[in-house]
Coordinates of N, CA, C and O in Angstrom, one line a residue:
X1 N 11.8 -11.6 65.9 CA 11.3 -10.4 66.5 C 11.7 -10.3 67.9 O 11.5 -11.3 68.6
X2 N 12.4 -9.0 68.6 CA 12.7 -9.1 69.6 C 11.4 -8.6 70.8 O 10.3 -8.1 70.7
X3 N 12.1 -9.0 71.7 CA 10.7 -9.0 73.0 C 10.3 -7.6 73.1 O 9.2 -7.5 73.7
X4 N 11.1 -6.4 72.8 CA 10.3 -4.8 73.1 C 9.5 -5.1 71.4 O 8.3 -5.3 71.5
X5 N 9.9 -5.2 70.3 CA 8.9 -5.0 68.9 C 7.8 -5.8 69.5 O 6.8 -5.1 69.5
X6 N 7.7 -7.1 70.2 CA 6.5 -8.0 70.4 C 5.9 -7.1 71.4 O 4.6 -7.1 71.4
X7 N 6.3 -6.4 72.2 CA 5.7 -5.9 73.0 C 5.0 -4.2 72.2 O 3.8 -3.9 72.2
X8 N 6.0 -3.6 71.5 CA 5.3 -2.6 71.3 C 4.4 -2.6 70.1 O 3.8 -1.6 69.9
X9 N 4.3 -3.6 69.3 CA 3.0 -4.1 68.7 C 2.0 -4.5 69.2 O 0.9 -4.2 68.7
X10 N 2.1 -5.4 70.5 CA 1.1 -5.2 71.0 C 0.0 -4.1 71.7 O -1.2 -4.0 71.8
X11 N 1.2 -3.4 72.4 CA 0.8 -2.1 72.7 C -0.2 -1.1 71.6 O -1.2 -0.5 71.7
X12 N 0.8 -1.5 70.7 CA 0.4 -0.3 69.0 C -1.3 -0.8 69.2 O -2.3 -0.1 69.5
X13 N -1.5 -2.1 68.9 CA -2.9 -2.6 68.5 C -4.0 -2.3 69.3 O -5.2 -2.0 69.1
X14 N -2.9 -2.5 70.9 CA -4.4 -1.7 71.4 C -4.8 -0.6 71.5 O -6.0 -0.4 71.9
X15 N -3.7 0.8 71.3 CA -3.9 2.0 71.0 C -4.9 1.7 69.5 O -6.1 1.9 69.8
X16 N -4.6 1.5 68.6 CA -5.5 1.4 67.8 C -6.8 1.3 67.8 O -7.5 2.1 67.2
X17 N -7.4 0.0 68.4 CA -8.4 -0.6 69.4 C -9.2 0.6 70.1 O -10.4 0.7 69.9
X18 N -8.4 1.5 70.9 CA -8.8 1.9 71.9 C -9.7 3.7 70.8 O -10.7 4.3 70.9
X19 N -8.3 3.8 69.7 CA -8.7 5.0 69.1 C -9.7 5.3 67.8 O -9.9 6.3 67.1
X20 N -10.1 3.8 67.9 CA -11.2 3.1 66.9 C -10.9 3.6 65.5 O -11.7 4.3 64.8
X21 N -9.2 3.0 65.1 CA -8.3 2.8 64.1 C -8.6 1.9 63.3 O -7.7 1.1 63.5
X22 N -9.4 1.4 62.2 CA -9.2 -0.5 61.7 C -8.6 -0.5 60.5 O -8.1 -1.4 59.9
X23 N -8.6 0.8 60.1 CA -8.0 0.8 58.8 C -6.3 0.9 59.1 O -5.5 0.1 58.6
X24 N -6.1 1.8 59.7 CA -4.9 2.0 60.4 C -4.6 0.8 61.3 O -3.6 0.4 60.8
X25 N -4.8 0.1 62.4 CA -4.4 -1.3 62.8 C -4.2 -2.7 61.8 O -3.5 -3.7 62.2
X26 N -5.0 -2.7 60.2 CA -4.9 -3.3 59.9 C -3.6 -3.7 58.8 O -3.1 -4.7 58.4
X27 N -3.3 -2.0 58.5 CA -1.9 -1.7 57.3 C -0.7 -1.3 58.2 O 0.5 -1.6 58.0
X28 N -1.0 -0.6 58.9 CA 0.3 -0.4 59.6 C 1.3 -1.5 59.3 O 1.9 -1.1 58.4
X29 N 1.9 -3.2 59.7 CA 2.4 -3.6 59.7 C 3.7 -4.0 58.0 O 4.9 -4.2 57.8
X30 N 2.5 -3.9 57.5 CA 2.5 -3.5 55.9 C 3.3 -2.2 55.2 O 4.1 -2.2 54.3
X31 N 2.8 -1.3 56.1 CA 3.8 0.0 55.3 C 4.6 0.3 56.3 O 5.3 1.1 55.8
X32 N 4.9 0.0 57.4 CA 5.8 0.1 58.0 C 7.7 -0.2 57.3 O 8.8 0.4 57.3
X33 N 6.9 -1.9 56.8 CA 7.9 -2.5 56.6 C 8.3 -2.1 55.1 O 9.2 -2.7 54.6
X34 N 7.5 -1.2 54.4 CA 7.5 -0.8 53.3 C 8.4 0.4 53.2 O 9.1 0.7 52.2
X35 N 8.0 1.1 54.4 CA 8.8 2.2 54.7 C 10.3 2.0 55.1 O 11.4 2.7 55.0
X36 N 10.1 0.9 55.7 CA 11.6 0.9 56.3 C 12.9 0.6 55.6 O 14.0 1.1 55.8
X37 N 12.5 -0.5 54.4 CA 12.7 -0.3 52.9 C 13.3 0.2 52.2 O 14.4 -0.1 51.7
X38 N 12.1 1.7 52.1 CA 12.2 2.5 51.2 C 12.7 3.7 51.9 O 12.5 4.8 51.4
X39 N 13.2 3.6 53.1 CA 13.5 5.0 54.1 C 13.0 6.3 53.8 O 13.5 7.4 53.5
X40 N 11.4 5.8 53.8 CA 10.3 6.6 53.9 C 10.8 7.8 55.5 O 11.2 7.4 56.6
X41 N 10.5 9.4 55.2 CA 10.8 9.8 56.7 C 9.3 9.5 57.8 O 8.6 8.6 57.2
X42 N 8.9 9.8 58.6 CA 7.7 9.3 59.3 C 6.8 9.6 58.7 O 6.1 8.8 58.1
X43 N 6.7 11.4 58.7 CA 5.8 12.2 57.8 C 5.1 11.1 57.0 O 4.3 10.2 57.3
X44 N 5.7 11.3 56.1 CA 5.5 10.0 54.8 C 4.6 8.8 55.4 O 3.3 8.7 55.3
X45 N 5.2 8.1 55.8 CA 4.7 6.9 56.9 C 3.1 7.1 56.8 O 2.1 6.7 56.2
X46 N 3.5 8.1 58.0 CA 2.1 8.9 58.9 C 0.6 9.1 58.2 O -0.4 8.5 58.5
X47 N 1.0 10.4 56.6 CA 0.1 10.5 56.2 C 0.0 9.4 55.4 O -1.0 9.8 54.9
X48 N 0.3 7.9 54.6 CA 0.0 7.0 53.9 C -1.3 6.4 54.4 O -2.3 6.2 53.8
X49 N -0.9 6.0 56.2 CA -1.8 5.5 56.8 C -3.1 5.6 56.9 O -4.0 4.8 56.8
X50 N -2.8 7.4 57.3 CA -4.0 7.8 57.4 C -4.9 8.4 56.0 O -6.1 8.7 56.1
X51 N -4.1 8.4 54.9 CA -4.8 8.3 54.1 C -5.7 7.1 54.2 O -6.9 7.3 54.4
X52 N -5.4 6.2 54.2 CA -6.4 5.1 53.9 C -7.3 4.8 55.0 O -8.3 4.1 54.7
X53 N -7.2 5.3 56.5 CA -8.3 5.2 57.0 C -9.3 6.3 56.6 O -10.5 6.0 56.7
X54 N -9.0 7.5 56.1 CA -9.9 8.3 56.1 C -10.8 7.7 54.6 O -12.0 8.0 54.3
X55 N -9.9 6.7 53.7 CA -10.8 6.3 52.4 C -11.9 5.0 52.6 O -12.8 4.6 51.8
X56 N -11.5 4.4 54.2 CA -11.7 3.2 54.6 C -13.2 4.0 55.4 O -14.3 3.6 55.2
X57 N -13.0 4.9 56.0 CA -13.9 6.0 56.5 C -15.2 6.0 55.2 O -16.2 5.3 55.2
X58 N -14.7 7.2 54.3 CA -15.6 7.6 53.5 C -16.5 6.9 52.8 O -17.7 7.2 52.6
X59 N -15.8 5.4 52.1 CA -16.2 4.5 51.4 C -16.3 4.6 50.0 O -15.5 5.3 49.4
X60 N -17.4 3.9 49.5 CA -17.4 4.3 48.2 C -18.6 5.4 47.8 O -18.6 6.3 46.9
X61 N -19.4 5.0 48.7 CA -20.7 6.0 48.2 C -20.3 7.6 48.5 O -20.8 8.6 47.9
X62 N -19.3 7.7 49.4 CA -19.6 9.6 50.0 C -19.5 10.2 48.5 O -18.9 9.8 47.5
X63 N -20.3 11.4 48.8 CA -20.7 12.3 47.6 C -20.1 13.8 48.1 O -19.8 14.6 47.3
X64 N -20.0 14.1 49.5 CA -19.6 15.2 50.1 C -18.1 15.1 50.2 O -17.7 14.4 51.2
X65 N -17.2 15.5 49.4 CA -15.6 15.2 49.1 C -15.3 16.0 49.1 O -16.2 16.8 48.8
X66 N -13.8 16.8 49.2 CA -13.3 17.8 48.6 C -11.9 17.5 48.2 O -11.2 16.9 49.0
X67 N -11.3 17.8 47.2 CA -9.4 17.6 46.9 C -8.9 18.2 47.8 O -9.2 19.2 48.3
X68 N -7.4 17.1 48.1 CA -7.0 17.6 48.7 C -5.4 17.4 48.2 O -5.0 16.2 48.3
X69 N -4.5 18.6 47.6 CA -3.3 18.2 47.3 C -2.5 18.3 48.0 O -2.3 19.2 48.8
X70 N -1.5 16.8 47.7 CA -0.4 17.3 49.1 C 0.6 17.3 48.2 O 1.7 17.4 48.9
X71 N 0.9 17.2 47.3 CA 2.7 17.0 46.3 C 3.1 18.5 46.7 O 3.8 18.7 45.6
X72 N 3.3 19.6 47.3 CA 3.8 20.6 47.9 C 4.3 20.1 49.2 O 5.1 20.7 49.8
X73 N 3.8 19.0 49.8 CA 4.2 18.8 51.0 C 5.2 17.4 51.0 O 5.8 17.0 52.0
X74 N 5.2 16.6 49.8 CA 5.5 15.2 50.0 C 6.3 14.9 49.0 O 5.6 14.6 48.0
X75 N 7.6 14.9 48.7 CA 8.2 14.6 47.7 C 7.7 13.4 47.1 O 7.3 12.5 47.8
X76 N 7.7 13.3 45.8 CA 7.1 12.3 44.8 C 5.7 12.1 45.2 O 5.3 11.0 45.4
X77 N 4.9 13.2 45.4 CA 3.2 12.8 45.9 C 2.5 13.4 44.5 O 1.3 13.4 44.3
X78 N 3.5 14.0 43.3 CA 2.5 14.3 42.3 C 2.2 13.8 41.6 O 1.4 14.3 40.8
X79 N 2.6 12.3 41.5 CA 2.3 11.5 40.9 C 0.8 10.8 40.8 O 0.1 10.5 39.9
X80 N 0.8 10.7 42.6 CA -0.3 10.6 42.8 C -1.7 11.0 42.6 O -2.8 10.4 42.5
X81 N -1.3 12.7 42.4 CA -2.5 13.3 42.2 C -3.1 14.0 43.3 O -2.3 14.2 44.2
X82 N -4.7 14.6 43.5 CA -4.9 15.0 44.9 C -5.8 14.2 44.9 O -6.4 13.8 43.9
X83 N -6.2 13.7 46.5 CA -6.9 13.0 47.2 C -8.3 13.6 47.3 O -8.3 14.9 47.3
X84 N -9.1 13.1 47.4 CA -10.6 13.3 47.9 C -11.0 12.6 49.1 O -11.2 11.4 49.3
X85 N -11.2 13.7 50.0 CA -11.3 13.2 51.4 C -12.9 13.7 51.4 O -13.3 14.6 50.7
X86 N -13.7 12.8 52.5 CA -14.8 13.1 52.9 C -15.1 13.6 53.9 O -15.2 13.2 55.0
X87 N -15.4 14.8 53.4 CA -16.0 15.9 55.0 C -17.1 15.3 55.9 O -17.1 16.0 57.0
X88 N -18.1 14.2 55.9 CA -18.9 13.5 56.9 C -18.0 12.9 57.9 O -18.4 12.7 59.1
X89 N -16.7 12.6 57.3 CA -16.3 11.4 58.6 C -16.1 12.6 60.1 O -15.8 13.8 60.2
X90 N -16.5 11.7 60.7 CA -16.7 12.6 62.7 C -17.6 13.2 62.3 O -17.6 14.3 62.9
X91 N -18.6 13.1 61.5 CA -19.8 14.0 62.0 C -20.9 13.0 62.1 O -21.1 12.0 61.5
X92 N -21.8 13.6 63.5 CA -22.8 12.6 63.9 C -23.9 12.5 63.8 O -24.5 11.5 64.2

């Protein structure tokens, strides 16, 4: 690993740290290299991540969910299916 990746990983983690990311600090490195791969474009990348903090967010109990489809926006996302995201997360 060259000395700017060591550096901007470390950087990344404490942006993460700072933007109280754990779900996102902890896969990033993981789909990163998954993406780079699979020459995923960022998009792609981007929302993967944040899918999983917002599921890392909601947990297993949230009951207040709504679908949410993205295969109009994500090539090969119909597979998937639509997501259920939890409308509590940021609320205090």
């Amino acid at each position: 690993m060259s000395t700017t990746n060591v550096v901007d990983t470390a950087r990344l983690n404490l942006l993460l740290n700072e933007l109280r990311l754990p779900a996102i600090k902890a896969l990033w490195p993981q789909f990163a290299e998954q993406s780079d791969k699979e020459g995923w474009p960022a998009a792609r990348f981007l929302a993967t991540i944040a899918e999983h903090e917002i599921a890392e967010r909601a947990g297993p109990g949230c009951l207040d969910s709504a679908p949410l489809d993205l295969s109009g926006f994500l090539p090969g996302y119909a597979e998937r299916g639509a997501l259920r995201f939890c409308r509590c997360v940021g609320r205090a």
